[in-house]
Short mmCIF file of C-alpha atoms in Angstrom, two decimals:
data_model
loop_
_atom_site.label_atom_id
_atom_site.label_comp_id
_atom_site.label_asym_id
_atom_site.label_seq_id
_atom_site.Cartn_x
_atom_site.Cartn_y
_atom_site.Cartn_z
CA MET A 13 -12.23 -50.75 -44.02
CA ILE A 14 -10.64 -47.80 -42.01
CA SER A 15 -7.20 -48.59 -40.49
CA PHE A 16 -5.44 -46.59 -37.88
CA ASN A 17 -2.05 -46.78 -36.40
CA ASP A 18 -2.19 -49.05 -33.32
CA ASN A 19 -0.55 -46.44 -31.07
CA TRP A 20 -2.35 -43.24 -32.13
CA ILE A 21 -4.72 -43.31 -29.09
CA LEU A 22 -1.85 -43.67 -26.73
CA ARG A 23 0.03 -40.86 -28.41
CA LEU A 24 -2.95 -38.56 -28.34
CA ALA A 25 -3.60 -39.19 -24.76
CA ALA A 26 0.04 -38.71 -23.68
CA LEU A 27 0.09 -35.44 -25.71
CA LEU A 28 -2.97 -34.19 -24.02
CA LEU A 29 -1.59 -34.92 -20.56
CA ILE A 30 1.57 -32.93 -21.35
CA ILE A 31 -0.45 -30.00 -22.47
CA CYS A 32 -2.71 -30.22 -19.48
CA PHE A 33 0.30 -30.48 -17.12
CA VAL A 34 2.08 -27.49 -18.65
CA GLY A 35 -0.88 -25.08 -19.22
CA CYS A 36 -3.78 -26.11 -16.94
CA GLN A 37 -3.75 -24.66 -13.50
CA THR A 38 -6.31 -24.14 -10.91
CA PRO A 39 -7.35 -20.56 -9.99
CA GLU A 40 -5.74 -20.96 -6.64
CA GLN A 41 -2.50 -21.90 -8.31
CA TYR A 42 -2.62 -18.86 -10.45
CA VAL A 43 -3.20 -16.73 -7.21
CA GLU A 44 -0.12 -18.43 -5.61
CA ASP A 45 1.97 -17.72 -8.77
CA ALA A 46 0.93 -14.05 -8.74
CA ASP A 47 1.65 -13.71 -4.92
CA LYS A 48 5.03 -15.26 -5.29
CA ASP A 49 6.03 -12.82 -8.07
CA VAL A 50 4.57 -9.81 -6.49
CA TYR A 51 6.05 -10.27 -3.12
CA SER A 52 9.50 -11.13 -4.78
CA ILE A 53 9.34 -7.74 -6.35
CA LEU A 54 8.34 -5.90 -3.03
CA ASP A 55 11.06 -7.71 -1.18
CA GLU A 56 13.71 -6.83 -3.74
CA LYS A 57 12.84 -3.07 -3.69
CA TRP A 58 12.03 -2.66 0.07
CA GLN A 59 14.78 -0.70 1.65
CA ASP A 60 15.69 -0.66 5.38
CA GLY A 61 14.91 3.02 5.70
CA PHE A 62 11.19 2.37 4.89
CA GLY A 63 10.44 0.59 8.18
CA SER A 64 9.83 -3.07 9.09
CA LYS A 65 8.82 -5.23 6.22
CA ALA A 66 5.57 -6.39 7.79
CA ASN A 67 1.81 -5.86 7.53
CA TYR A 68 2.06 -5.25 3.68
CA LYS A 69 0.76 -8.51 2.32
CA ILE A 70 -2.93 -8.64 1.26
CA SER A 71 -3.02 -12.24 2.76
CA ASP A 72 -1.98 -10.92 6.22
CA GLY A 73 -5.47 -9.92 7.11
CA ASP A 74 -8.84 -11.53 6.45
CA PRO A 75 -11.66 -8.94 5.95
CA ASN A 76 -13.91 -11.25 8.07
CA THR A 77 -14.69 -9.21 11.19
CA MET A 78 -15.10 -12.36 13.16
CA ASP A 79 -11.32 -12.85 12.91
CA ALA A 80 -10.82 -9.52 14.26
CA VAL A 81 -13.17 -10.37 17.21
CA SER A 82 -10.92 -13.44 17.90
CA LEU A 83 -8.10 -11.15 18.76
CA ILE A 84 -9.86 -9.50 21.57
CA PRO A 85 -8.38 -10.41 25.03
CA SER A 86 -10.48 -12.39 27.30
CA SER A 87 -10.79 -9.46 29.59
CA GLY A 88 -12.35 -7.50 26.83
CA VAL A 89 -9.83 -4.60 27.50
CA LEU A 90 -7.93 -3.50 24.58
CA LYS A 91 -4.48 -2.11 25.33
CA LEU A 92 -3.02 0.44 22.92
CA ALA A 93 -0.62 -2.10 21.22
CA ASP A 94 -3.58 -4.52 20.83
CA ALA A 95 -5.71 -1.79 19.05
CA VAL A 96 -2.90 -0.75 16.66
CA GLY A 97 -2.03 -4.34 15.84
CA MET A 98 -5.73 -5.10 15.10
CA ALA A 99 -6.02 -2.00 12.99
CA THR A 100 -3.00 -2.67 10.81
CA ARG A 101 -4.37 -6.17 10.22
CA TYR A 102 -8.07 -5.58 9.62
CA ASN A 103 -8.88 -1.94 9.14
CA ARG A 104 -10.56 -1.60 5.75
CA SER A 105 -8.70 1.40 4.53
CA TYR A 106 -5.45 -0.11 5.37
CA GLN A 107 -6.42 -3.29 3.49
CA SER A 108 -7.15 -1.05 0.42
CA GLN A 109 -3.67 0.50 0.72
CA LYS A 110 -2.11 -2.99 0.69
CA GLU A 111 -4.11 -3.95 -2.34
CA SER A 112 -2.98 -0.76 -4.19
CA LEU A 113 0.61 -1.76 -3.36
CA TYR A 114 -0.07 -5.22 -4.67
CA ARG A 115 -1.59 -3.98 -7.85
CA SER A 116 1.45 -1.82 -8.51
CA ALA A 117 3.88 -4.76 -8.29
CA LEU A 118 1.38 -6.82 -10.16
CA SER A 119 1.50 -4.40 -13.05
CA LEU A 120 5.22 -4.56 -13.15
CA THR A 121 5.10 -8.42 -13.55
CA GLU A 122 3.35 -7.68 -16.87
CA THR A 123 5.93 -5.24 -18.07
CA ARG A 124 8.80 -7.58 -17.08
CA ASN A 125 6.99 -10.42 -18.74
CA GLN A 126 7.35 -8.58 -22.13
CA TYR A 127 11.15 -9.33 -21.85
CA ALA A 128 10.97 -12.90 -20.52
CA PHE A 129 10.55 -16.30 -21.95
CA GLN A 130 7.04 -17.27 -22.94
CA LEU A 131 5.97 -20.86 -23.87
CA LEU A 132 2.91 -20.92 -26.14
CA GLY A 133 1.46 -24.25 -27.32
CA THR A 134 -1.15 -25.03 -30.01
CA VAL A 135 -2.80 -28.26 -31.00
CA ASP A 136 -4.69 -28.77 -34.17
CA ALA A 137 -6.32 -32.20 -35.05
CA ALA A 138 -8.51 -33.35 -37.94
CA TYR A 139 -9.86 -36.71 -39.13
CA THR A 140 -10.56 -37.10 -42.83
CA TYR A 141 -12.71 -39.93 -44.21
CA ASP A 142 -13.21 -39.90 -48.02
CA ASN A 143 -16.13 -41.86 -49.25
CA PHE A 144 -15.20 -40.96 -52.86
CA ASP A 145 -12.07 -43.20 -52.48
CA GLN A 146 -14.04 -46.23 -51.49
CA ALA A 147 -16.55 -45.61 -54.36
CA TYR A 148 -13.74 -46.20 -56.78
CA ASP A 149 -12.42 -49.26 -54.97
CA LEU A 150 -9.38 -47.41 -53.65
CA ALA A 151 -9.34 -49.70 -50.60
CA ASP A 152 -5.58 -49.32 -50.26
CA GLU A 153 -5.90 -45.76 -49.41
CA LYS A 154 -6.03 -45.16 -45.71
CA PRO A 155 -7.85 -42.10 -44.28
CA GLU A 156 -5.61 -40.20 -41.92
CA ALA A 157 -5.96 -38.34 -38.60
CA ASP A 158 -3.92 -35.19 -39.23
CA MET A 159 -2.56 -33.59 -36.06
CA THR A 160 -0.08 -30.86 -35.78
CA THR A 161 1.25 -29.60 -32.44
CA SER A 162 3.56 -26.74 -32.00
CA ALA A 163 5.39 -25.09 -28.99
CA THR A 164 6.78 -21.55 -29.35
CA LEU A 165 9.42 -20.22 -27.05
CA SER A 166 9.76 -16.41 -27.57
CA ARG A 167 11.62 -13.69 -25.82
CA ASP A 168 12.05 -9.94 -26.21
CA PHE A 169 15.12 -8.73 -24.11
CA LEU A 170 17.17 -5.70 -23.86
CA ILE A 171 20.95 -5.39 -24.00
CA GLY A 172 21.79 -2.27 -22.31
CA ASP A 173 19.92 0.75 -23.49
CA MET A 174 20.93 0.30 -27.12
CA MET A 175 19.79 -3.26 -28.29
CA LEU A 176 16.46 -4.89 -28.45
CA ILE A 177 16.41 -8.66 -29.48
CA SER A 178 13.25 -10.55 -30.38
CA ALA A 179 13.58 -14.30 -30.93
CA ASP A 180 11.13 -17.08 -31.52
CA LEU A 181 11.88 -20.77 -31.48
CA THR A 182 9.02 -22.93 -32.80
CA THR A 183 8.95 -26.79 -32.78
CA GLU A 184 6.25 -29.04 -34.37
CA TRP A 185 5.83 -32.63 -33.62
CA PHE A 186 3.45 -35.57 -34.16
CA ARG A 187 2.61 -34.11 -37.70
CA TYR A 188 0.92 -37.21 -38.68
CA LEU A 189 -0.34 -39.67 -36.11
CA THR A 190 -1.30 -42.10 -38.75
CA GLY A 191 1.09 -41.14 -41.41
CA ASP A 192 4.76 -41.38 -42.17
CA PRO A 193 6.50 -41.38 -38.67
CA GLN A 194 9.60 -40.06 -40.32
CA THR A 195 8.03 -36.66 -40.94
CA SER A 196 7.18 -35.96 -37.31
CA LEU A 197 9.41 -33.23 -35.96
CA SER A 198 10.66 -29.81 -37.18
CA SER A 199 12.06 -26.48 -35.66
CA VAL A 200 12.40 -22.91 -36.77
CA LEU A 201 14.35 -20.26 -35.08
CA SER A 202 13.70 -16.52 -35.97
CA ALA A 203 15.52 -13.56 -34.39
CA THR A 204 15.62 -9.87 -34.93
CA LEU A 205 18.16 -7.38 -33.35
CA SER A 206 17.54 -3.68 -33.56
CA ALA A 207 19.72 -0.91 -32.31
CA PRO A 208 19.23 2.83 -32.68
CA LEU A 209 21.91 4.82 -34.62
CA TRP A 210 20.28 8.17 -34.32
CA GLY A 211 17.12 9.15 -32.42
CA THR A 212 15.16 6.99 -30.02
CA GLY A 213 14.62 3.55 -31.51
CA ALA A 214 12.68 0.61 -30.15
CA ALA A 215 15.42 -0.20 -27.59
CA LYS A 216 15.37 3.20 -25.90
CA THR A 217 11.47 3.23 -25.90
CA ALA A 218 11.29 -0.32 -24.28
CA ARG A 219 13.93 0.56 -21.82
CA GLU A 220 11.97 3.75 -20.81
CA GLU A 221 8.89 1.68 -20.33
CA LEU A 222 10.61 -0.83 -18.13
CA THR A 223 12.39 1.69 -16.13
CA GLN A 224 9.37 3.69 -15.36
CA ALA A 225 7.40 0.53 -14.29
CA GLU A 226 10.32 -0.51 -11.90
CA ARG A 227 10.38 3.04 -10.37
CA ASP A 228 6.62 3.14 -9.97
CA VAL A 229 6.64 0.22 -7.76
CA LEU A 230 9.35 1.87 -5.62
CA TYR A 231 7.13 4.91 -5.35
CA SER A 232 4.22 2.79 -4.38
CA ILE A 233 6.31 1.16 -1.58
CA ARG A 234 7.34 4.67 -0.31
CA SER A 235 3.72 5.80 -0.35
CA PHE A 236 2.56 2.87 1.50
CA ASN A 237 5.15 3.26 4.24
CA ARG A 238 4.37 7.01 4.41
CA TYR A 239 0.72 6.04 4.75
CA ARG A 240 1.55 3.53 7.61
CA GLN A 241 3.18 6.20 9.47
CA GLU A 242 0.24 8.41 9.23
CA PHE A 243 -2.20 5.62 9.88
CA VAL A 244 -0.46 4.60 13.13
CA VAL A 245 -0.57 8.11 14.37
CA ASN A 246 -4.19 8.34 13.57
CA ILE A 247 -5.02 5.07 15.29
CA ILE A 248 -3.12 6.16 18.36
CA SER A 249 -4.83 9.54 18.38
CA ASP A 250 -8.25 7.91 18.00
CA TYR A 251 -7.46 5.58 20.83
CA TYR A 252 -6.41 8.41 23.19
CA SER A 253 -9.46 10.46 22.10
CA VAL A 254 -11.81 7.75 23.18
CA LEU A 255 -9.91 7.46 26.45
CA GLN A 256 -10.08 11.14 26.81
CA GLN A 257 -13.89 11.12 26.48
CA GLU A 258 -14.04 8.24 28.90
CA ALA A 259 -12.09 10.31 31.32
CA GLY A 260 -14.37 13.20 30.66
CA VAL A 261 -17.38 10.98 31.63
CA LYS A 262 -15.61 9.95 34.94
CA ILE A 263 -14.65 13.52 35.80
CA GLN A 264 -18.20 14.66 35.19
CA LYS A 265 -19.54 11.76 37.24
CA ASP A 266 -17.36 12.66 40.20
CA SER A 267 -18.58 16.29 39.95
CA TYR A 268 -22.18 15.24 39.87
CA GLU A 269 -21.71 13.07 42.99
CA ARG A 270 -19.96 15.93 44.74
CA LEU A 271 -22.90 18.24 43.83
CA LEU A 272 -25.30 15.68 45.37
CA VAL A 273 -23.44 15.83 48.53
CA SER A 274 -23.27 19.49 48.65
CA THR A 275 -27.06 19.88 47.79
CA ASN A 276 -28.11 17.42 50.49
CA GLN A 277 -26.01 19.42 52.96
CA LEU A 278 -27.60 22.55 51.92
CA ARG A 279 -31.04 21.02 52.08
CA MET A 280 -30.43 20.25 55.64
CA GLU A 281 -29.11 23.79 56.45
CA VAL A 282 -32.37 25.25 54.80
CA GLU A 283 -34.40 23.13 56.93
CA VAL A 284 -32.74 24.45 60.14
CA GLY A 285 -32.75 27.90 58.80
CA LYS A 286 -28.94 28.32 58.40
CA THR A 287 -29.13 28.86 54.61
CA ALA A 288 -31.58 30.71 52.42
CA ALA A 289 -33.80 28.64 50.17
CA VAL A 290 -32.59 30.56 47.12
CA ASP A 291 -29.16 29.16 47.58
CA LEU A 292 -30.62 25.64 47.55
CA GLY A 293 -32.44 26.26 44.47
CA GLU A 294 -29.27 27.43 42.74
CA ALA A 295 -27.48 24.35 43.90
CA VAL A 296 -30.29 22.02 42.54
CA GLN A 297 -30.16 23.80 39.21
CA SER A 298 -26.34 23.08 38.98
CA GLU A 299 -27.00 19.44 40.05
CA LEU A 300 -29.55 19.11 37.26
CA SER A 301 -27.24 20.79 34.69
CA ALA A 302 -24.42 18.37 35.84
CA GLU A 303 -26.70 15.31 35.47
CA GLN A 304 -27.58 16.41 31.99
CA THR A 305 -23.92 17.10 30.99
CA LEU A 306 -23.16 13.53 32.31
CA VAL A 307 -25.82 12.05 29.99
CA THR A 308 -24.55 14.00 27.04
CA ARG A 309 -20.94 13.12 27.68
CA THR A 310 -21.80 9.30 28.06
CA GLN A 311 -23.51 9.32 24.80
CA SER A 312 -20.81 11.01 23.09
CA TYR A 313 -18.29 8.64 24.58
CA GLU A 314 -20.34 5.55 23.49
CA ARG A 315 -20.57 6.92 19.94
CA ALA A 316 -16.71 7.61 19.80
CA MET A 317 -16.30 4.00 21.02
CA ASP A 318 -18.54 2.65 18.29
CA GLU A 319 -16.63 4.66 15.68
CA PHE A 320 -13.38 3.24 16.94
CA LYS A 321 -14.85 -0.36 16.74
CA ILE A 322 -15.50 0.34 13.03
CA THR A 323 -12.02 1.58 12.66
CA LEU A 324 -10.76 -1.75 13.95
CA ALA A 325 -13.22 -3.60 11.75
CA LEU A 326 -15.14 -4.83 14.76
CA PRO A 327 -18.98 -5.02 14.99
CA THR A 328 -20.40 -2.15 16.87
CA ASP A 329 -22.14 -4.47 19.22
CA THR A 330 -18.83 -5.85 20.39
CA ASN A 331 -18.20 -5.63 24.08
CA ILE A 332 -14.86 -4.07 24.57
CA SER A 333 -13.26 -1.25 26.60
CA LEU A 334 -10.08 0.56 26.37
CA ASP A 335 -7.27 0.45 28.96
CA PRO A 336 -7.45 3.54 31.22
CA ASN A 337 -3.93 2.77 32.40
CA GLU A 338 -2.63 4.09 29.11
CA LEU A 339 -3.56 7.62 30.28
CA ASP A 340 -1.78 7.02 33.55
CA LEU A 341 1.23 5.83 31.66
CA LEU A 342 1.28 9.04 29.64
CA GLU A 343 1.10 11.12 32.79
CA THR A 344 4.04 9.00 34.18
CA ILE A 345 6.02 9.80 31.04
CA GLY A 346 5.18 13.34 31.30
CA ILE A 347 6.11 15.96 28.82
CA SER A 348 9.27 16.47 26.81
CA GLN A 349 10.76 19.27 24.77
CA PRO A 350 12.18 18.61 21.26
CA GLU A 351 15.65 17.20 21.10
CA TYR A 352 16.38 18.98 17.86
CA SER A 353 16.44 22.61 16.80
CA VAL A 354 13.96 23.60 14.19
CA GLU A 355 16.69 23.90 11.60
CA GLU A 356 17.98 20.36 12.42
CA ALA A 357 14.46 19.03 12.29
CA ILE A 358 13.89 20.48 8.76
CA GLU A 359 17.10 19.22 7.49
CA MET A 360 16.19 15.69 8.78
CA ALA A 361 12.77 15.99 7.14
CA LEU A 362 14.16 17.00 3.72
CA ALA A 363 16.49 13.93 3.93
CA GLN A 364 14.01 11.29 5.36
CA ARG A 365 10.60 12.06 4.11
CA LEU A 366 9.37 9.35 1.76
CA ASP A 367 6.87 11.48 -0.02
CA LEU A 368 9.51 14.17 -0.79
CA ALA A 369 11.69 11.37 -2.22
CA ASN A 370 8.90 10.48 -4.61
CA VAL A 371 8.38 13.98 -5.75
CA ARG A 372 12.20 14.31 -6.21
CA ASP A 373 12.37 11.14 -8.24
CA SER A 374 9.31 12.11 -10.41
CA LEU A 375 11.37 15.15 -11.42
CA ILE A 376 14.14 12.76 -12.53
CA ASP A 377 11.69 10.85 -14.56
CA ALA A 378 10.40 13.93 -16.32
CA GLU A 379 13.94 15.00 -17.18
CA ARG A 380 14.75 11.49 -18.48
CA ARG A 381 11.58 11.62 -20.68
CA LEU A 382 12.65 15.05 -21.87
CA ILE A 383 15.92 13.53 -23.06
CA LEU A 384 13.96 10.74 -25.04
CA ALA A 385 11.70 13.28 -26.45
CA ALA A 386 14.75 15.36 -27.60
CA ASP A 387 16.08 12.27 -29.23
CA GLY A 388 12.84 11.85 -31.16
CA LEU A 389 13.40 15.10 -33.01
CA GLY A 390 15.24 15.14 -36.44
CA PRO A 391 16.38 12.08 -38.32
CA GLN A 392 15.84 8.69 -37.05
CA ALA A 393 18.10 5.66 -37.97
CA GLU A 394 17.97 2.10 -36.68
CA LEU A 395 20.20 -0.86 -37.32
CA VAL A 396 18.34 -4.06 -37.79
CA VAL A 397 19.75 -7.54 -38.09
CA SER A 398 17.65 -10.69 -38.58
CA ALA A 399 17.94 -14.23 -38.89
CA ASP A 400 15.64 -17.20 -40.00
CA VAL A 401 17.06 -20.70 -39.40
CA ARG A 402 15.32 -24.09 -39.90
CA SER A 403 16.03 -27.55 -38.95
CA TYR A 404 15.31 -28.63 -42.67
CA ASP A 405 15.73 -27.16 -46.11
CA SER A 406 13.06 -24.52 -46.55
CA GLY A 407 12.21 -26.12 -49.99
CA SER A 408 11.37 -29.48 -48.74
CA LEU A 409 9.87 -31.49 -45.89
CA PRO A 410 11.83 -32.04 -42.72
CA ASP A 411 14.58 -34.86 -42.85
CA THR A 412 14.09 -38.13 -41.17
CA GLU A 413 17.28 -37.62 -39.04
CA ASN A 414 18.34 -34.90 -36.79
CA VAL A 415 15.25 -32.94 -37.44
CA MET A 416 15.75 -30.92 -34.23
CA ARG A 417 19.24 -29.79 -35.27
CA LEU A 418 19.01 -26.27 -36.66
CA ARG A 419 20.93 -25.67 -39.87
CA PHE A 420 22.61 -22.34 -39.24
CA HIS A 421 24.78 -22.78 -42.19
CA GLU A 422 21.62 -22.90 -44.38
CA GLY A 423 19.81 -19.97 -42.54
CA THR A 424 18.71 -16.73 -44.02
CA TYR A 425 20.47 -13.66 -42.70
CA SER A 426 20.01 -9.94 -43.37
CA MET A 427 21.34 -6.70 -42.09
CA GLY A 428 20.15 -3.12 -42.96
CA ILE A 429 19.42 0.28 -41.70
CA ILE A 430 15.92 1.77 -41.38
CA ALA A 431 16.09 5.54 -41.69
CA ASP A 432 13.41 8.12 -41.44
CA TRP A 433 13.75 11.76 -42.19
CA PRO A 434 10.21 13.11 -41.51
CA LEU A 435 9.42 16.31 -43.27
CA ASN A 436 6.62 16.89 -40.74
CA GLN A 437 7.60 16.72 -37.16
CA THR A 438 4.58 18.27 -35.62
CA SER A 439 4.02 15.26 -33.32
CA GLN A 440 7.65 15.06 -32.27
CA ARG A 441 7.73 18.81 -31.69
CA ASN A 442 4.56 18.67 -29.47
CA ASN A 443 5.80 15.71 -27.52
CA TYR A 444 9.15 17.53 -26.76
CA ARG A 445 7.29 20.71 -25.83
CA ARG A 446 4.88 18.72 -23.52
CA SER A 447 8.09 16.98 -21.97
CA LEU A 448 9.65 20.40 -21.34
CA ILE A 449 6.46 21.72 -19.65
CA SER A 450 6.26 18.51 -17.63
CA VAL A 451 9.81 19.15 -16.30
CA GLN A 452 9.01 22.62 -15.34
CA GLN A 453 5.78 21.60 -13.56
CA GLN A 454 7.65 18.86 -11.71
CA GLN A 455 10.32 21.28 -10.69
CA ARG A 456 7.59 23.65 -9.29
CA ASP A 457 5.95 20.68 -7.53
CA TYR A 458 9.25 19.73 -5.94
CA ASP A 459 9.93 23.33 -4.87
CA GLU A 460 6.59 23.70 -3.44
CA GLN A 461 6.65 20.25 -1.57
CA ILE A 462 10.00 21.45 0.00
CA ASP A 463 8.23 24.69 1.22
CA ARG A 464 5.29 22.79 2.48
CA ILE A 465 7.41 20.35 4.43
CA LYS A 466 9.40 23.07 6.04
CA LEU A 467 6.13 24.79 7.11
CA GLN A 468 4.71 21.42 8.40
CA VAL A 469 7.86 20.77 10.31
CA ARG A 470 7.83 24.33 11.83
CA ASP A 471 4.20 23.83 12.81
CA SER A 472 4.84 20.49 14.40
CA TYR A 473 7.78 21.85 16.14
CA ARG A 474 5.82 24.88 17.55
CA ASN A 475 2.80 22.54 18.35
CA LEU A 476 5.10 20.27 20.46
CA VAL A 477 6.52 23.18 22.32
CA GLN A 478 3.00 24.72 22.86
CA THR A 479 1.34 21.50 24.11
CA ALA A 480 4.24 20.80 26.47
CA GLU A 481 3.81 24.38 27.97
CA THR A 482 -0.02 24.03 27.91
CA TYR A 483 0.09 20.78 29.96
CA ARG A 484 2.44 22.52 32.50
CA ILE A 485 0.16 25.43 32.84
CA GLN A 486 -3.02 23.39 33.01
CA LYS A 487 -1.56 21.13 35.54
CA ILE A 488 -0.87 24.11 37.83
CA GLY A 489 -4.37 25.40 37.23
CA MET A 490 -5.90 22.02 38.12
CA ASP A 491 -4.09 21.86 41.46
CA LEU A 492 -5.25 25.48 42.30
CA ALA A 493 -8.89 24.52 41.28
CA ARG A 494 -8.81 21.50 43.54
CA LYS A 495 -7.46 23.50 46.46
CA ARG A 496 -9.96 26.18 45.88
CA LEU A 497 -12.99 23.61 45.98
CA GLU A 498 -11.57 22.07 49.09
CA ALA A 499 -11.52 25.44 50.82
CA GLU A 500 -15.01 26.21 49.88
CA ASN A 501 -16.30 22.87 51.08
CA ILE A 502 -14.68 23.53 54.38
CA ASN A 503 -16.17 27.08 54.67
CA LEU A 504 -19.59 25.51 53.81
CA GLN A 505 -19.25 22.82 56.61
CA TYR A 506 -18.48 25.78 59.16
CA GLY A 507 -21.35 27.97 58.02
CA ARG A 508 -18.95 30.46 56.27
CA GLY A 509 -19.52 29.20 52.80
CA ASP A 510 -20.89 30.88 49.80
CA VAL A 511 -22.98 28.67 47.51
CA ARG A 512 -22.17 30.72 44.46
CA ARG A 513 -18.37 30.38 45.07
CA LEU A 514 -18.83 26.87 45.77
CA LEU A 515 -20.57 25.97 42.50
CA ASP A 516 -18.11 28.24 40.62
CA SER A 517 -15.13 26.15 42.15
CA GLU A 518 -16.82 23.05 41.17
CA ALA A 519 -17.24 24.02 37.55
CA ALA A 520 -13.66 25.42 37.49
CA LEU A 521 -12.31 22.18 38.83
CA VAL A 522 -14.20 20.05 36.14
CA GLN A 523 -12.86 22.45 33.36
CA ALA A 524 -9.30 22.18 34.72
CA GLN A 525 -9.33 18.36 34.86
CA ASP A 526 -10.67 18.21 31.28
CA ASP A 527 -7.99 20.59 30.13
CA VAL A 528 -5.19 18.56 31.68
CA VAL A 529 -6.32 15.29 30.15
CA SER A 530 -6.76 17.13 26.77
CA ALA A 531 -3.25 18.75 27.03
CA LEU A 532 -1.73 15.43 27.92
CA VAL A 533 -3.20 13.70 24.92
CA ASP A 534 -2.50 16.57 22.63
CA HIS A 535 1.08 16.49 23.60
CA MET A 536 1.45 12.86 22.90
CA ILE A 537 -0.07 13.26 19.52
CA ALA A 538 2.00 16.33 18.88
CA LYS A 539 5.13 14.26 19.73
CA LEU A 540 4.18 11.41 17.42
CA SER A 541 3.28 13.91 14.70
CA PHE A 542 6.51 15.65 15.00
CA PHE A 543 8.51 12.35 14.46
CA ARG A 544 6.26 11.51 11.56
CA ASP A 545 6.67 14.96 9.87
CA ILE A 546 10.50 14.84 10.22
CA GLY A 547 10.54 11.32 8.84
CA ILE A 548 11.96 9.33 11.79
CA LEU A 549 8.75 7.41 12.85
CA ARG A 550 9.00 3.82 11.92
CA VAL A 551 6.24 1.22 12.21
CA LYS A 552 7.32 -1.91 13.84
CA PRO A 553 6.01 -5.43 12.93
CA ASP A 554 3.52 -5.38 15.66
CA GLY A 555 1.99 -2.17 14.13
CA MET A 556 3.43 -0.08 16.94
CA TRP A 557 5.87 2.80 16.33
CA GLU A 558 9.54 3.55 17.17
CA GLN A 559 11.64 6.66 16.96
CA VAL A 560 14.65 6.22 14.76
CA GLU A 561 17.82 7.73 16.10
CA LEU A 562 19.86 9.25 13.20
#
């Protein structure tokens, strides 16, 4: 008859519960753990000069467009701040940038994990029932359920740049659930220390891998913040562009209505013989042309609005409008000249630009890898120290007492030098040559980036000055065009007018009004672009921008 230890089921159940508690998590819990590690890394590496630490978590925005719709004010009118905030929360390209930043930090968690504690558990169970024993009346022999459970705690860690230690501690328990309870627990500790004497060695290679992974996350944070600066400028530019087209529709509509009034007046004058019919025909043609232009401009504005809705991750059939008061606010602010000389602006850009900082640090990375490649040339020697310690004599089963106490005095220890004098170093030579070329390439890239930033700042500076002057000139031109049209309308009322001059004056006013709005918007975008290009544009938590005073 088969006999088991009375507590074996309870022991097995308890063991399985422990294993499930330690190793079994839901997918949601794994996501939470990953988020915690990733955002801890990003918080650690985020510097004050990058801008506000906001709008960078992938959980900040839901790609569901209905959530974006819920942010629309009850009036349906989106102010500039509303639009920018919605874009930094729901824009699809912005979401992709946040995910790229997240993946960069996620990769670092894997690299760091290579040098952190890792708990690994295994369970093996087997039940043996031997009919052969019963056939020979060996009823006293009891079949056993043999179960071995082990937990391994392992770690690779660096000490400075010169030592790499690998350690494993393995513990086994419940060796025989139905066997001798005195043979139920044992432990083994194994450790290896390696340190380069000449050349690279495992420690330097591991340190370089970890260093580069850490710096790559910093580069990703800088790139993300540089993207945020460009993104906010683009959203503001798109917002004002739509407003500009809406203003163009209003300008054209006002012109069309004025032409209707002028044409009706000419029609009455033709009827009484005060004006030639040919003049009326010319006025009607201008009226029809203005109507067609109004239709075209309206369609262009509606398409621009639909495109902007997509930028905000809104359905194109969403009923919204932009706040025209934002243009009035721009006009109230007026124009401004740069507060810095072009030389000061360039100096500021070279010190503040995040993209230039990445290129500069990439050159440092290449120089560091070149040194490592140089260490790989010639003889290689590494000091290796190892230890193997058990909680029992290696020639016997575990003791019945103190089975978890490691017997360091009975451990196996060794120390030696692993040397390599390769006769063929083609691979090492090529690696060094490639690293040298990489340094030269990175230096050229860095030099070119400096030149391009200088050119970009000069262009931005010139554009800011030009748009300010253009707005001033166009404003004067619009005032003159308005007075000219008023004079022609008065002449027409008193029978001294000329239809051709009247129509020309009307067209000139429409063009002047368009040019003023365009110059006003261009100047605002030029100002933002200038701040962005010299590196002092910072994105606030609400998605808007601020100029940092240095």
